Amino acid sequence: MAQSLGNKLDTGDRFPDLDLSLVGGGPQHISALAGSGWSVMLLYRGDW
């Protein structure tokens, strides 16, 4: 059975400001990519 890594988000909750490792190198904060408006994030699991 899968384990939860934290609490689920609810309506009105802010998405956590995660650090991403970019393919081209270096880290990037999600907040720097998204800005202050609405954003859509697509997560592709690929072949893990």
PDB file of N, CA, C and O in Angstrom:
ATOM      1  N   MET A   1       0.834  -1.169   0.000  1.00  0.00           N
ATOM      2  CA  MET A   1       0.000   0.000   0.000  1.00  0.00           C
ATOM      3  C   MET A   1       0.884   1.240   0.000  1.00  0.00           C
ATOM      4  O   MET A   1       1.886   1.297   0.680  1.00  0.00           O
ATOM      5  N   ALA A   2       0.516   2.252  -0.784  1.00  0.00           N
ATOM      6  CA  ALA A   2       1.294   3.492  -0.879  1.00  0.00           C
ATOM      7  C   ALA A   2       1.195   4.280   0.419  1.00  0.00           C
ATOM      8  O   ALA A   2       0.176   4.252   1.110  1.00  0.00           O
ATOM      9  N   GLN A   3       2.258   4.981   0.736  1.00  0.00           N
ATOM     10  CA  GLN A   3       2.280   5.814   1.928  1.00  0.00           C
ATOM     11  C   GLN A   3       2.140   7.271   1.526  1.00  0.00           C
ATOM     12  O   GLN A   3       2.657   7.694   0.497  1.00  0.00           O
ATOM     13  N   SER A   4       1.441   8.037   2.354  1.00  0.00           N
ATOM     14  CA  SER A   4       1.275   9.457   2.110  1.00  0.00           C
ATOM     15  C   SER A   4       2.519  10.204   2.560  1.00  0.00           C
ATOM     16  O   SER A   4       3.091   9.905   3.599  1.00  0.00           O
ATOM     17  N   LEU A   5       2.954  11.173   1.759  1.00  0.00           N
ATOM     18  CA  LEU A   5       4.123  11.967   2.115  1.00  0.00           C
ATOM     19  C   LEU A   5       3.752  13.243   2.855  1.00  0.00           C
ATOM     20  O   LEU A   5       4.614  14.018   3.219  1.00  0.00           O
ATOM     21  N   GLY A   6       2.494  13.491   3.054  1.00  0.00           N
ATOM     22  CA  GLY A   6       2.066  14.704   3.754  1.00  0.00           C
ATOM     23  C   GLY A   6       0.560  14.846   3.697  1.00  0.00           C
ATOM     24  O   GLY A   6      -0.149  13.922   3.324  1.00  0.00           O
ATOM     25  N   ASN A   7       0.093  16.020   4.064  1.00  0.00           N
ATOM     26  CA  ASN A   7      -1.340  16.284   4.061  1.00  0.00           C
ATOM     27  C   ASN A   7      -1.813  16.627   2.660  1.00  0.00           C
ATOM     28  O   ASN A   7      -1.087  17.224   1.868  1.00  0.00           O
ATOM     29  N   LYS A   8      -3.046  16.251   2.354  1.00  0.00           N
ATOM     30  CA  LYS A   8      -3.639  16.599   1.063  1.00  0.00           C
ATOM     31  C   LYS A   8      -4.018  18.070   1.077  1.00  0.00           C
ATOM     32  O   LYS A   8      -4.370  18.631   2.103  1.00  0.00           O
ATOM     33  N   LEU A   9      -3.961  18.690  -0.104  1.00  0.00           N
ATOM     34  CA  LEU A   9      -4.380  20.076  -0.232  1.00  0.00           C
ATOM     35  C   LEU A   9      -5.894  20.142  -0.268  1.00  0.00           C
ATOM     36  O   LEU A   9      -6.556  19.246  -0.790  1.00  0.00           O
ATOM     37  N   ASP A  10      -6.435  21.228   0.260  1.00  0.00           N
ATOM     38  CA  ASP A  10      -7.872  21.449   0.258  1.00  0.00           C
ATOM     39  C   ASP A  10      -8.150  22.752  -0.483  1.00  0.00           C
ATOM     40  O   ASP A  10      -7.222  23.510  -0.810  1.00  0.00           O
ATOM     41  N   THR A  11      -9.403  23.039  -0.724  1.00  0.00           N
ATOM     42  CA  THR A  11      -9.788  24.261  -1.408  1.00  0.00           C
ATOM     43  C   THR A  11      -9.221  25.475  -0.680  1.00  0.00           C
ATOM     44  O   THR A  11      -9.363  25.589   0.530  1.00  0.00           O
ATOM     45  N   GLY A  12      -8.548  26.331  -1.420  1.00  0.00           N
ATOM     46  CA  GLY A  12      -7.977  27.541  -0.839  1.00  0.00           C
ATOM     47  C   GLY A  12      -6.571  27.385  -0.291  1.00  0.00           C
ATOM     48  O   GLY A  12      -5.929  28.371   0.043  1.00  0.00           O
ATOM     49  N   ASP A  13      -6.072  26.147  -0.212  1.00  0.00           N
ATOM     50  CA  ASP A  13      -4.705  25.924   0.276  1.00  0.00           C
ATOM     51  C   ASP A  13      -3.698  26.362  -0.778  1.00  0.00           C
ATOM     52  O   ASP A  13      -3.954  26.271  -1.978  1.00  0.00           O
ATOM     53  N   ARG A  14      -2.548  26.821  -0.323  1.00  0.00           N
ATOM     54  CA  ARG A  14      -1.469  27.182  -1.232  1.00  0.00           C
ATOM     55  C   ARG A  14      -0.634  25.951  -1.516  1.00  0.00           C
ATOM     56  O   ARG A  14      -0.391  25.129  -0.643  1.00  0.00           O
ATOM     57  N   PHE A  15      -0.191  25.839  -2.760  1.00  0.00           N
ATOM     58  CA  PHE A  15       0.686  24.734  -3.144  1.00  0.00           C
ATOM     59  C   PHE A  15       2.044  24.971  -2.498  1.00  0.00           C
ATOM     60  O   PHE A  15       2.551  26.092  -2.503  1.00  0.00           O
ATOM     61  N   PRO A  16       2.668  23.942  -1.942  1.00  0.00           N
ATOM     62  CA  PRO A  16       3.969  24.127  -1.289  1.00  0.00           C
ATOM     63  C   PRO A  16       5.030  24.609  -2.288  1.00  0.00           C
ATOM     64  O   PRO A  16       5.010  24.229  -3.458  1.00  0.00           O
ATOM     65  N   ASP A  17       5.933  25.469  -1.813  1.00  0.00           N
ATOM     66  CA  ASP A  17       6.997  25.996  -2.661  1.00  0.00           C
ATOM     67  C   ASP A  17       8.132  24.977  -2.703  1.00  0.00           C
ATOM     68  O   ASP A  17       9.046  24.997  -1.897  1.00  0.00           O
ATOM     69  N   LEU A  18       8.050  24.075  -3.681  1.00  0.00           N
ATOM     70  CA  LEU A  18       9.030  23.006  -3.804  1.00  0.00           C
ATOM     71  C   LEU A  18      10.218  23.453  -4.636  1.00  0.00           C
ATOM     72  O   LEU A  18      10.118  24.363  -5.460  1.00  0.00           O
ATOM     73  N   ASP A  19      11.351  22.813  -4.429  1.00  0.00           N
ATOM     74  CA  ASP A  19      12.525  23.019  -5.272  1.00  0.00           C
ATOM     75  C   ASP A  19      12.556  21.918  -6.320  1.00  0.00           C
ATOM     76  O   ASP A  19      12.464  20.738  -5.993  1.00  0.00           O
ATOM     77  N   LEU A  20      12.681  22.312  -7.574  1.00  0.00           N
ATOM     78  CA  LEU A  20      12.761  21.362  -8.669  1.00  0.00           C
ATOM     79  C   LEU A  20      14.184  21.311  -9.200  1.00  0.00           C
ATOM     80  O   LEU A  20      14.867  22.326  -9.261  1.00  0.00           O
ATOM     81  N   SER A  21      14.627  20.141  -9.589  1.00  0.00           N
ATOM     82  CA  SER A  21      15.919  19.996 -10.267  1.00  0.00           C
ATOM     83  C   SER A  21      15.641  19.996 -11.759  1.00  0.00           C
ATOM     84  O   SER A  21      15.009  19.082 -12.287  1.00  0.00           O
ATOM     85  N   LEU A  22      16.108  21.022 -12.456  1.00  0.00           N
ATOM     86  CA  LEU A  22      15.849  21.164 -13.883  1.00  0.00           C
ATOM     87  C   LEU A  22      16.752  20.259 -14.699  1.00  0.00           C
ATOM     88  O   LEU A  22      17.883  19.971 -14.308  1.00  0.00           O
ATOM     89  N   VAL A  23      16.253  19.814 -15.841  1.00  0.00           N
ATOM     90  CA  VAL A  23      17.012  18.933 -16.725  1.00  0.00           C
ATOM     91  C   VAL A  23      18.304  19.616 -17.170  1.00  0.00           C
ATOM     92  O   VAL A  23      19.347  19.001 -17.256  1.00  0.00           O
ATOM     93  N   GLY A  24      18.250  20.921 -17.428  1.00  0.00           N
ATOM     94  CA  GLY A  24      19.414  21.668 -17.871  1.00  0.00           C
ATOM     95  C   GLY A  24      20.403  21.963 -16.759  1.00  0.00           C
ATOM     96  O   GLY A  24      21.451  22.536 -16.992  1.00  0.00           O
ATOM     97  N   GLY A  25      20.049  21.592 -15.543  1.00  0.00           N
ATOM     98  CA  GLY A  25      20.914  21.816 -14.395  1.00  0.00           C
ATOM     99  C   GLY A  25      20.403  22.936 -13.502  1.00  0.00           C
ATOM    100  O   GLY A  25      19.755  23.867 -13.945  1.00  0.00           O
ATOM    101  N   GLY A  26      20.701  22.820 -12.247  1.00  0.00           N
ATOM    102  CA  GLY A  26      20.333  23.840 -11.271  1.00  0.00           C
ATOM    103  C   GLY A  26      18.933  23.658 -10.719  1.00  0.00           C
ATOM    104  O   GLY A  26      18.085  23.023 -11.330  1.00  0.00           O
ATOM    105  N   PRO A  27      18.706  24.224  -9.541  1.00  0.00           N
ATOM    106  CA  PRO A  27      17.386  24.155  -8.901  1.00  0.00           C
ATOM    107  C   PRO A  27      16.498  25.325  -9.324  1.00  0.00           C
ATOM    108  O   PRO A  27      16.988  26.345  -9.806  1.00  0.00           O
ATOM    109  N   GLN A  28      15.190  25.154  -9.164  1.00  0.00           N
ATOM    110  CA  GLN A  28      14.232  26.225  -9.443  1.00  0.00           C
ATOM    111  C   GLN A  28      13.080  26.090  -8.456  1.00  0.00           C
ATOM    112  O   GLN A  28      12.568  25.002  -8.244  1.00  0.00           O
ATOM    113  N   HIS A  29      12.676  27.199  -7.840  1.00  0.00           N
ATOM    114  CA  HIS A  29      11.513  27.208  -6.946  1.00  0.00           C
ATOM    115  C   HIS A  29      10.246  27.276  -7.790  1.00  0.00           C
ATOM    116  O   HIS A  29      10.193  28.014  -8.776  1.00  0.00           O
ATOM    117  N   ILE A  30       9.238  26.536  -7.405  1.00  0.00           N
ATOM    118  CA  ILE A  30       7.964  26.568  -8.126  1.00  0.00           C
ATOM    119  C   ILE A  30       7.378  27.979  -8.104  1.00  0.00           C
ATOM    120  O   ILE A  30       6.843  28.442  -9.099  1.00  0.00           O
ATOM    121  N   SER A  31       7.509  28.694  -6.990  1.00  0.00           N
ATOM    122  CA  SER A  31       6.941  30.040  -6.902  1.00  0.00           C
ATOM    123  C   SER A  31       7.562  30.984  -7.929  1.00  0.00           C
ATOM    124  O   SER A  31       6.891  31.868  -8.452  1.00  0.00           O
ATOM    125  N   ALA A  32       8.837  30.811  -8.254  1.00  0.00           N
ATOM    126  CA  ALA A  32       9.495  31.656  -9.253  1.00  0.00           C
ATOM    127  C   ALA A  32       8.973  31.341 -10.654  1.00  0.00           C
ATOM    128  O   ALA A  32       8.912  32.216 -11.513  1.00  0.00           O
ATOM    129  N   LEU A  33       8.578  30.106 -10.906  1.00  0.00           N
ATOM    130  CA  LEU A  33       8.047  29.722 -12.209  1.00  0.00           C
ATOM    131  C   LEU A  33       6.596  30.158 -12.374  1.00  0.00           C
ATOM    132  O   LEU A  33       6.178  30.557 -13.452  1.00  0.00           O
ATOM    133  N   ALA A  34       5.827  30.076 -11.304  1.00  0.00           N
ATOM    134  CA  ALA A  34       4.389  30.308 -11.377  1.00  0.00           C
ATOM    135  C   ALA A  34       4.026  31.786 -11.314  1.00  0.00           C
ATOM    136  O   ALA A  34       3.005  32.190 -11.845  1.00  0.00           O
ATOM    137  N   GLY A  35       4.815  32.614 -10.653  1.00  0.00           N
ATOM    138  CA  GLY A  35       4.456  34.015 -10.483  1.00  0.00           C
ATOM    139  C   GLY A  35       3.364  34.164  -9.437  1.00  0.00           C
ATOM    140  O   GLY A  35       3.212  33.325  -8.546  1.00  0.00           O
ATOM    141  N   SER A  36       2.575  35.206  -9.541  1.00  0.00           N
ATOM    142  CA  SER A  36       1.563  35.460  -8.513  1.00  0.00           C
ATOM    143  C   SER A  36       0.148  35.136  -8.970  1.00  0.00           C
ATOM    144  O   SER A  36      -0.787  35.267  -8.200  1.00  0.00           O
ATOM    145  N   GLY A  37      -0.015  34.713 -10.231  1.00  0.00           N
ATOM    146  CA  GLY A  37      -1.361  34.431 -10.732  1.00  0.00           C
ATOM    147  C   GLY A  37      -1.678  32.945 -10.718  1.00  0.00           C
ATOM    148  O   GLY A  37      -0.989  32.136 -10.103  1.00  0.00           O
ATOM    149  N   TRP A  38      -2.728  32.600 -11.417  1.00  0.00           N
ATOM    150  CA  TRP A  38      -3.129  31.207 -11.539  1.00  0.00           C
ATOM    151  C   TRP A  38      -2.139  30.459 -12.419  1.00  0.00           C
ATOM    152  O   TRP A  38      -1.612  31.011 -13.384  1.00  0.00           O
ATOM    153  N   SER A  39      -1.912  29.203 -12.103  1.00  0.00           N
ATOM    154  CA  SER A  39      -0.988  28.382 -12.885  1.00  0.00           C
ATOM    155  C   SER A  39      -1.517  26.958 -12.972  1.00  0.00           C
ATOM    156  O   SER A  39      -2.283  26.517 -12.129  1.00  0.00           O
ATOM    157  N   VAL A  40      -1.085  26.266 -14.009  1.00  0.00           N
ATOM    158  CA  VAL A  40      -1.395  24.855 -14.179  1.00  0.00           C
ATOM    159  C   VAL A  40      -0.072  24.112 -14.206  1.00  0.00           C
ATOM    160  O   VAL A  40       0.849  24.502 -14.910  1.00  0.00           O
ATOM    161  N   MET A  41       0.014  23.048 -13.429  1.00  0.00           N
ATOM    162  CA  MET A  41       1.246  22.265 -13.373  1.00  0.00           C
ATOM    163  C   MET A  41       0.941  20.854 -13.855  1.00  0.00           C
ATOM    164  O   MET A  41      -0.005  20.214 -13.386  1.00  0.00           O
ATOM    165  N   LEU A  42       1.738  20.392 -14.797  1.00  0.00           N
ATOM    166  CA  LEU A  42       1.597  19.045 -15.308  1.00  0.00           C
ATOM    167  C   LEU A  42       2.796  18.243 -14.830  1.00  0.00           C
ATOM    168  O   LEU A  42       3.936  18.593 -15.118  1.00  0.00           O
ATOM    169  N   LEU A  43       2.541  17.205 -14.072  1.00  0.00           N
ATOM    170  CA  LEU A  43       3.608  16.340 -13.577  1.00  0.00           C
ATOM    171  C   LEU A  43       3.600  15.043 -14.384  1.00  0.00           C
ATOM    172  O   LEU A  43       2.570  14.368 -14.446  1.00  0.00           O
ATOM    173  N   TYR A  44       4.701  14.746 -15.004  1.00  0.00           N
ATOM    174  CA  TYR A  44       4.812  13.538 -15.801  1.00  0.00           C
ATOM    175  C   TYR A  44       5.730  12.571 -15.085  1.00  0.00           C
ATOM    176  O   TYR A  44       6.902  12.856 -14.860  1.00  0.00           O
ATOM    177  N   ARG A  45       5.198  11.463 -14.685  1.00  0.00           N
ATOM    178  CA  ARG A  45       5.947  10.484 -13.920  1.00  0.00           C
ATOM    179  C   ARG A  45       7.008   9.796 -14.777  1.00  0.00           C
ATOM    180  O   ARG A  45       8.058   9.412 -14.299  1.00  0.00           O
ATOM    181  N   GLY A  46       6.719   9.621 -16.038  1.00  0.00           N
ATOM    182  CA  GLY A  46       7.673   8.977 -16.937  1.00  0.00           C
ATOM    183  C   GLY A  46       7.854   7.512 -16.598  1.00  0.00           C
ATOM    184  O   GLY A  46       6.925   6.809 -16.257  1.00  0.00           O
ATOM    185  N   ASP A  47       9.079   7.048 -16.663  1.00  0.00           N
ATOM    186  CA  ASP A  47       9.392   5.641 -16.415  1.00  0.00           C
ATOM    187  C   ASP A  47      10.268   5.538 -15.179  1.00  0.00           C
ATOM    188  O   ASP A  47      11.484   5.523 -15.266  1.00  0.00           O
ATOM    189  N   TRP A  48       9.642   5.530 -14.007  1.00  0.00           N
ATOM    190  CA  TRP A  48      10.388   5.468 -12.745  1.00  0.00           C
ATOM    191  C   TRP A  48      10.687   4.047 -12.401  1.00  0.00           C
ATOM    192  O   TRP A  48      10.010   3.164 -12.363  1.00  0.00           O
TER     193      TRP A  48
END
